Short mmCIF file of C-alpha atoms and ligand atoms in Angstrom, two decimals:
data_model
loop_
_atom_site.label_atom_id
_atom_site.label_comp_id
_atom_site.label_asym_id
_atom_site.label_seq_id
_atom_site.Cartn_x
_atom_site.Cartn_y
_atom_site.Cartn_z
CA UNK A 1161 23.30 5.72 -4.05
CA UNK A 1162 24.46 2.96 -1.54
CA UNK A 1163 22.31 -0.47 -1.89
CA UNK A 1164 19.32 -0.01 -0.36
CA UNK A 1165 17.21 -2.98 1.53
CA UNK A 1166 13.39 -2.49 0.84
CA UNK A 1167 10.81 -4.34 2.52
CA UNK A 1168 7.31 -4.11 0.58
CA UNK A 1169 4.30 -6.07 1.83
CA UNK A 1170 1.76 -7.47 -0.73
CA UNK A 1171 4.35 -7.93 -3.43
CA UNK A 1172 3.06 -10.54 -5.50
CA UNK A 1173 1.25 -8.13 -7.48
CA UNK A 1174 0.01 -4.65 -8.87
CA UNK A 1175 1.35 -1.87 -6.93
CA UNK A 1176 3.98 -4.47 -4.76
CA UNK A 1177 5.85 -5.51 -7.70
CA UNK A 1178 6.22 -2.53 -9.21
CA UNK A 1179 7.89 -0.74 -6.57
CA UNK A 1180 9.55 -4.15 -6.47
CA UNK A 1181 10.91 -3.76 -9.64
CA UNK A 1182 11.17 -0.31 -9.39
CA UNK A 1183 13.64 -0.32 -6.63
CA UNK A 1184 15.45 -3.54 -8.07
CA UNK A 1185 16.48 -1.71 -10.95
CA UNK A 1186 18.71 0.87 -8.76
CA UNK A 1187 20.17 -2.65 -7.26
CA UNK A 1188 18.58 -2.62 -3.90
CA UNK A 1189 17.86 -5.99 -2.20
CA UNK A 1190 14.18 -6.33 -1.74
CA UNK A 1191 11.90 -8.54 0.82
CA UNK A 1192 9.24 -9.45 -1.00
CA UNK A 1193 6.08 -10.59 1.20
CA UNK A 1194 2.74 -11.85 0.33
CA UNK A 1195 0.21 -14.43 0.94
CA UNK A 1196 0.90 -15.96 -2.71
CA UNK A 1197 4.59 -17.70 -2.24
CA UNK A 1198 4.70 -18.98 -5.87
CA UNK A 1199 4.32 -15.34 -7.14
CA UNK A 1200 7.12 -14.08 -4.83
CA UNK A 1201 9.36 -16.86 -6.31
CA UNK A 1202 8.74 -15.31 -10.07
CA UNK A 1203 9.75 -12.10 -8.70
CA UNK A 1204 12.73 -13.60 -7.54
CA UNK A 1205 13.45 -15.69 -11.19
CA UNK A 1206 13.07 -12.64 -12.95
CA UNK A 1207 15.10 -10.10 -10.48
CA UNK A 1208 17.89 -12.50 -9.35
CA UNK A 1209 18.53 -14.50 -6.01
CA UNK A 1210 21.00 -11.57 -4.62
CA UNK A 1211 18.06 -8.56 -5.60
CA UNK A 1212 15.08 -10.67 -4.02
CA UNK A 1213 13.81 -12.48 -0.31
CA UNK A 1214 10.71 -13.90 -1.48
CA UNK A 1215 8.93 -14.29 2.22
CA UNK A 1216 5.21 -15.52 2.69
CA UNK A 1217 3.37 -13.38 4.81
CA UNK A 1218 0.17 -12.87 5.90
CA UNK A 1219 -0.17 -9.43 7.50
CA UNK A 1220 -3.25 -10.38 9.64
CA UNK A 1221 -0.80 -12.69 11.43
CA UNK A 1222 0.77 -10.40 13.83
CA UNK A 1223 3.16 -13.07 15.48
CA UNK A 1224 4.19 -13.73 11.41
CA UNK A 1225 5.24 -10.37 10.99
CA UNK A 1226 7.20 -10.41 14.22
CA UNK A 1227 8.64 -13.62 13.22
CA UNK A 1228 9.74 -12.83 10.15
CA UNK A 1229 11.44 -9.54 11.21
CA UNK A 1230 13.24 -11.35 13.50
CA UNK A 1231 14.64 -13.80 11.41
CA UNK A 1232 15.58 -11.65 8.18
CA UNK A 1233 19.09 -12.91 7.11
CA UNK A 1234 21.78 -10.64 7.86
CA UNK A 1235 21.88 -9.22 4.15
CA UNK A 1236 18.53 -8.46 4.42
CA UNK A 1237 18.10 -7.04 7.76
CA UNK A 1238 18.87 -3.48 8.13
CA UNK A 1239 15.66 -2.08 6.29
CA UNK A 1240 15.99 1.13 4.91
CA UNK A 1241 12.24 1.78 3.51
CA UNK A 1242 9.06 -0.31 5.01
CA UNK A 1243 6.61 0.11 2.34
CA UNK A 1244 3.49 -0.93 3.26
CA UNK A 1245 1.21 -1.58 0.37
CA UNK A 1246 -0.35 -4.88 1.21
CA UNK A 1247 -4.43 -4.26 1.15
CA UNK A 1248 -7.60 -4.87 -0.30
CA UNK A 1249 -11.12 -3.08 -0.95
CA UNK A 1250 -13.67 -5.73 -1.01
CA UNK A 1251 -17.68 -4.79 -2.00
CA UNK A 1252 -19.17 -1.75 -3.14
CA UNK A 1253 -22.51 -2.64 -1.10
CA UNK A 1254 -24.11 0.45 0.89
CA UNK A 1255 -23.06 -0.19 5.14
CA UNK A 1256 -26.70 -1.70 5.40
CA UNK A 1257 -26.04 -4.23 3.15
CA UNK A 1258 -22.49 -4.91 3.37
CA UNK A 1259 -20.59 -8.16 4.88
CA UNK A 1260 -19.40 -7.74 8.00
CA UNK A 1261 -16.50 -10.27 7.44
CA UNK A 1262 -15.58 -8.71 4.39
CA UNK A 1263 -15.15 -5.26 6.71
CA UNK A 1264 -12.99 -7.16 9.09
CA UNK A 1265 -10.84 -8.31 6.79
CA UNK A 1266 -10.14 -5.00 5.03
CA UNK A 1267 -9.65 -3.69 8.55
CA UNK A 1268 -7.50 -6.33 9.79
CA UNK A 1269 -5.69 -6.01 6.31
CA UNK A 1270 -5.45 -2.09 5.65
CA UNK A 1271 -5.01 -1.05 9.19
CA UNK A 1272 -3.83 -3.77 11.70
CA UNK A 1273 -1.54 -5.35 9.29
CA UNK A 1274 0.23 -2.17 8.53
CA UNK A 1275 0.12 -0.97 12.08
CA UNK A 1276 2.18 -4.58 13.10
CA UNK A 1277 4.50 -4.22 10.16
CA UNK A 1278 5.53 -0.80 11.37
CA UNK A 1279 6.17 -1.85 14.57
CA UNK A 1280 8.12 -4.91 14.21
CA UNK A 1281 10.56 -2.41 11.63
CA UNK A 1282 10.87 0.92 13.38
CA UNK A 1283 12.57 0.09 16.44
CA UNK A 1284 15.75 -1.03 14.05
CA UNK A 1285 15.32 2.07 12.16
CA UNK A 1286 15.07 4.11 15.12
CA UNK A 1287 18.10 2.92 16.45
CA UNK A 1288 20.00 3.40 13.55
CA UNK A 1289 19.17 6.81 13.16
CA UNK A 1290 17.67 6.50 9.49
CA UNK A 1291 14.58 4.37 7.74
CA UNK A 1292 11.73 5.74 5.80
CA UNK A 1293 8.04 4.08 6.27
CA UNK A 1294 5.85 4.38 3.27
CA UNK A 1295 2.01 3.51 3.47
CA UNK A 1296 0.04 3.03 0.77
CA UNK A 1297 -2.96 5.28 0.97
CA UNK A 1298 -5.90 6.18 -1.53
CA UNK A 1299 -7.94 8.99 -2.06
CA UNK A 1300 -10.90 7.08 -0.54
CA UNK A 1301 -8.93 7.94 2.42
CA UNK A 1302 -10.03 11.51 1.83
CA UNK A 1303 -12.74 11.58 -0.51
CA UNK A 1304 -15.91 9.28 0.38
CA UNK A 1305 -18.28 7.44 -2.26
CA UNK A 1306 -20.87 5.31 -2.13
CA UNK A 1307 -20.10 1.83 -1.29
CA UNK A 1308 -16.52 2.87 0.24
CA UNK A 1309 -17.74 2.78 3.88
CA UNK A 1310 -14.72 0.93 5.38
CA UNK A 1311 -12.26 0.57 2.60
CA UNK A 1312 -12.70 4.73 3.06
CA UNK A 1313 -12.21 4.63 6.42
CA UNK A 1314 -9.23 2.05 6.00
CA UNK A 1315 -7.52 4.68 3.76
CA UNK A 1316 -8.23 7.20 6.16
CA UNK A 1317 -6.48 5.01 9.16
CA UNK A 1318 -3.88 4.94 6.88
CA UNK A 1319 -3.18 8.72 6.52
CA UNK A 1320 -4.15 9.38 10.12
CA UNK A 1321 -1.29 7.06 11.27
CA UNK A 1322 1.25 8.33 8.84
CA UNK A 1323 1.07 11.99 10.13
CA UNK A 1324 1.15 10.63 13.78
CA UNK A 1325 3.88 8.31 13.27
CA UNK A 1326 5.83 11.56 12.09
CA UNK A 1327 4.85 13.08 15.42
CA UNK A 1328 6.54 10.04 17.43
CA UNK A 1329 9.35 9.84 14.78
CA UNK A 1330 10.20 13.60 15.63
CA UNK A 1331 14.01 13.75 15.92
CA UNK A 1332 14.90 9.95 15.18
CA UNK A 1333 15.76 10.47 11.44
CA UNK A 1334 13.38 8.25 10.38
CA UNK A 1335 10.97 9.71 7.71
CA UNK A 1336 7.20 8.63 6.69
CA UNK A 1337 5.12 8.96 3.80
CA UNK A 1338 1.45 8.53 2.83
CA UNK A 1339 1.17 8.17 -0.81
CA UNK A 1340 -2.46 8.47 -1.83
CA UNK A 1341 -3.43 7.24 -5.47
CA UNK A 1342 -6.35 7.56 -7.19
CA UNK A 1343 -8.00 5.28 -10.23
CA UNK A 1344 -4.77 2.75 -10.93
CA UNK A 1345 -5.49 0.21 -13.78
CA UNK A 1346 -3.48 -2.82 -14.52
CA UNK A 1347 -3.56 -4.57 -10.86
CA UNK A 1348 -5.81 -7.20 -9.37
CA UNK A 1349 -7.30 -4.76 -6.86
CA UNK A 1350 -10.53 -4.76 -8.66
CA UNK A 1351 -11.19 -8.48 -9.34
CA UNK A 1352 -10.48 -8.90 -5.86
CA UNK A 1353 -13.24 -6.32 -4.78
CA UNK A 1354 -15.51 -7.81 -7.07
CA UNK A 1355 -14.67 -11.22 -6.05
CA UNK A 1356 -13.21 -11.96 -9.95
CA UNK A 1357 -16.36 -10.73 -11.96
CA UNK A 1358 -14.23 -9.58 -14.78
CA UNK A 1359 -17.38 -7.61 -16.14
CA UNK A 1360 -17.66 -5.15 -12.96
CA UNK A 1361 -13.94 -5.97 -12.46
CA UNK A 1362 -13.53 -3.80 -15.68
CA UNK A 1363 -15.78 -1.13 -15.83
CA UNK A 1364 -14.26 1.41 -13.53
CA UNK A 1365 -11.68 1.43 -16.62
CA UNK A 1366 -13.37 1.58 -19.14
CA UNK A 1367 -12.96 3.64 -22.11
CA UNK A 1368 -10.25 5.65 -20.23
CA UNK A 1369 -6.80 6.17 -18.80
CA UNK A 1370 -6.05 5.47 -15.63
CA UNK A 1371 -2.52 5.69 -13.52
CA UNK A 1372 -0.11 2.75 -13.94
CA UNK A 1373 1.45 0.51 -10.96
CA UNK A 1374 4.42 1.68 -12.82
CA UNK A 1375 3.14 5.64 -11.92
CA UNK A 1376 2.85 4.28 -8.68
CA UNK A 1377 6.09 2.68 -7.84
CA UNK A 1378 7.88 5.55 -9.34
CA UNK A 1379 6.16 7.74 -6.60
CA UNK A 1380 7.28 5.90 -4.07
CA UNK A 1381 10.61 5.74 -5.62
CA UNK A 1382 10.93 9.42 -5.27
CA UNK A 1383 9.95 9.85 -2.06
CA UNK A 1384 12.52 7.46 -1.02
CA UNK A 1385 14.88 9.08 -2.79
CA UNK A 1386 14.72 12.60 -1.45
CA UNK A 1387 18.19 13.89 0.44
CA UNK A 1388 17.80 12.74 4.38
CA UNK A 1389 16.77 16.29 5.21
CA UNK A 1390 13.47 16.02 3.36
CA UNK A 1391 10.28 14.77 4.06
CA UNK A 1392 7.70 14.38 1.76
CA UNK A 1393 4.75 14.17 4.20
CA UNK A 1394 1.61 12.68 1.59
CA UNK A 1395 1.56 12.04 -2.26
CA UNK A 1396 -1.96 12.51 -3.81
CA UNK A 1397 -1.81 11.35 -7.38
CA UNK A 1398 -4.74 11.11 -9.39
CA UNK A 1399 -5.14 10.10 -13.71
CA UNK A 1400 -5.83 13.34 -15.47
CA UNK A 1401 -8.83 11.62 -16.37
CA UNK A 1402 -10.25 11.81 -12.69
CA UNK A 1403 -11.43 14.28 -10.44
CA UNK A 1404 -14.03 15.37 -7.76
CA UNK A 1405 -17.50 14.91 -8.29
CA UNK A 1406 -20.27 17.91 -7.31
CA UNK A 1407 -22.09 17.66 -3.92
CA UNK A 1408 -25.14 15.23 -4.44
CA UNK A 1409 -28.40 16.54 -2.99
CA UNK A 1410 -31.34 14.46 -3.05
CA UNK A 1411 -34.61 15.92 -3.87
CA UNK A 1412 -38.23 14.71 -2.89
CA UNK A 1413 -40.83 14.48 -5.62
CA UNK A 1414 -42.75 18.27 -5.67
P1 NDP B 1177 -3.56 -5.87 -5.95
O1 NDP B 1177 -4.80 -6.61 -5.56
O2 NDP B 1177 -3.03 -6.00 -7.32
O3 NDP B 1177 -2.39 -6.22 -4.93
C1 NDP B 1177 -2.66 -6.32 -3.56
C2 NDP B 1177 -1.50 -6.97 -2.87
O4 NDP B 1177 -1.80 -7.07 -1.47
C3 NDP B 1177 -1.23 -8.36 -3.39
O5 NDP B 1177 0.15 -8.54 -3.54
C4 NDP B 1177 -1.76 -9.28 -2.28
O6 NDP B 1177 -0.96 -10.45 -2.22
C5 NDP B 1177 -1.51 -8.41 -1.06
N1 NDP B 1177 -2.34 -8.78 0.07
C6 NDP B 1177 -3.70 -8.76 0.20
N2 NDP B 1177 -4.07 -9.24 1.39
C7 NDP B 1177 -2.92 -9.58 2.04
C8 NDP B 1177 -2.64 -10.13 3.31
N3 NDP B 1177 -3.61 -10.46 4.18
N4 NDP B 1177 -1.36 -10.37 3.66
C9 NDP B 1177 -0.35 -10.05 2.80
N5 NDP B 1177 -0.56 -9.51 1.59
C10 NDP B 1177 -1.84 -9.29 1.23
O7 NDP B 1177 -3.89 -4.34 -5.59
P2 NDP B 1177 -3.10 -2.98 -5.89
O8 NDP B 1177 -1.71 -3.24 -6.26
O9 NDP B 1177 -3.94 -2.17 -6.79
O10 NDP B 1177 -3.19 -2.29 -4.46
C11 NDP B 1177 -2.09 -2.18 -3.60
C12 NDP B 1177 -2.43 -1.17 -2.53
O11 NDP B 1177 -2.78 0.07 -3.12
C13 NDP B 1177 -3.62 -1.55 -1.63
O12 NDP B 1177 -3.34 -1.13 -0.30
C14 NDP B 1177 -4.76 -0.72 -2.22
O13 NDP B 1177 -5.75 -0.45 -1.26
C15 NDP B 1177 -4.03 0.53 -2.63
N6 NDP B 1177 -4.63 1.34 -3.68
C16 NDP B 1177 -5.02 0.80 -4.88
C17 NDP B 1177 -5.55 1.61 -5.86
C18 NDP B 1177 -6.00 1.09 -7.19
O14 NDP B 1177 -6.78 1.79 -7.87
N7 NDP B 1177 -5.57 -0.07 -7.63
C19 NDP B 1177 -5.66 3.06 -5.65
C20 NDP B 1177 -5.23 3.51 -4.36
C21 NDP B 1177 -4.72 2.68 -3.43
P3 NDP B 1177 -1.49 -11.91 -1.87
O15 NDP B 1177 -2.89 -12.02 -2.38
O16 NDP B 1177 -0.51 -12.80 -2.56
O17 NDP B 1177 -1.38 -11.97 -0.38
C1 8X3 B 1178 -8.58 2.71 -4.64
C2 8X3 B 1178 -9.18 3.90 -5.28
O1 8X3 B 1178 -11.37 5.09 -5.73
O2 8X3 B 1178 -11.35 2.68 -6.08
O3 8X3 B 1178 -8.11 3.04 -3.38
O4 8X3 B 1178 -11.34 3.59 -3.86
S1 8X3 B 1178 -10.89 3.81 -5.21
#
């Protein structure tokens, strides 16, 4: 396979550097973005200074994005996959109790950032006839639970977009995928939901096996490795240790 140039947004950890590494180790050149510059620059120590861009980027900054599309050195320019994995869940709190902010920011994060990045990179794509957009989903796009008000209906943006970007994309040659995990261990994604309370942090993995960022970035791997004809629409991986819970009824005292 020719070198591929992979740009992957929240990088500096879980999920991001996996598929960072993941992709590295086929030689592709990767853009690395996050918020967290000095973590970028470890990606870059440990891949090499030809395999990685290490670029800050906040994805709520839409002029950022645009910015740093614009300027992407020449080796680094034509993007073959967008993957779009930067995002956040943040509270488990029932929607009367929940923090506004902390709902804007997942929104902002999950849906507006990902929306900008996709438009700064598809025109390129477009033109060239090829490119491949992968968002990072979740089943709480499709499944909801208490306490997953809008990272739920973040996820479900997510999916939502994917399939209508596919509509626009009709005919251009450039493909999109909505990979949709389920309970992933080994990232910061909890901590950061429970605002780094390492005991509630850990629980949802306790005792148990979850899915890998490693399960993940090979995922999106393989859907980026298909032959041009194929599309692989949506990816909904779960742990074998996970599935869907009955339909809850609540009962009043007799
Ligand atoms: P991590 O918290 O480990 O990684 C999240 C990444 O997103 C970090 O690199 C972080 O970088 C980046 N990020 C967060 N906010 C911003 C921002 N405003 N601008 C740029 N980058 C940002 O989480 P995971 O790897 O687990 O999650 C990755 C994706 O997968 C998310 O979209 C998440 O919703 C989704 N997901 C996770 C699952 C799980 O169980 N872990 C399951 C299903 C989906 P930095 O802080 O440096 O900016
Ligand atoms: C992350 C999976 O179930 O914690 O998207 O919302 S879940």
């Amino acid at each position: 396979m020719e070198q591929r140039t992979i740009f992957i947004t929240g990088a500096s950890a879980g999920f991001g550097a996996a598929i960072a590494r993941r992709f590295a180790a086929e030689g592709a050149r990767i853009v690395a973005t996050a918020r967290r510059a000095d973590r970028l620059d470890g990606l870059r120590r440990e891949l090499g200074d030809d395999a990685v861009l290490p670029v800050a980027l906040d994805v709520r900054d839409r002029a950022a994005i645009e910015r740093v599309v614009a300027e992407l050195p020449p080796a680094f320019a034509e993007v073959d996959v967008l993957v779009n994995n930067a995002g956040l869940a943040l509270g488990l709190e029932p929607a009367y109790e929940a923090d506004p902010g902390e709902w804007q920011q997942m929104l902002d994060t999950n849906c507006a950032g990902l929306m900008h990045c996709t438009r700064a990179l598809l025109p390129g794509m477009v033109e060239r006839g090829a490119g491949h957009v992968v968002n990072m989903g979740s089943i709480a796009g499709s499944y909801p639970y208490p306490g997953g008000n809008v990272y739920g209906a973040t996820k479900a943006f997510v999916q939502q977009f994917s399939r209508n970007l596919r509509a626009d994309l009709h005919g251009t040659g450039v493909r999109v995928t909505c990979v949709e995990p389920g309970l992933v261990g080994g990232t910061e994604f909890s901590s950061v939901r429970f605002g780094g309370d390492d005991e509630r942090a850990e629980a949802p993995y306790a005792n148990t096996e979850p899915l890998t960022p490693e399960d993940v970035a090979e995922t999106v791997h393989w859907v980026a490795s298909q032959p041009p004809r194929v599309n692989v629409n949506s990816v909904e991986l779960m742990p074998v240790v996970q599935a869907w819970g009955p339909m809850r009824i609540h009962r009043t005292e007799p």
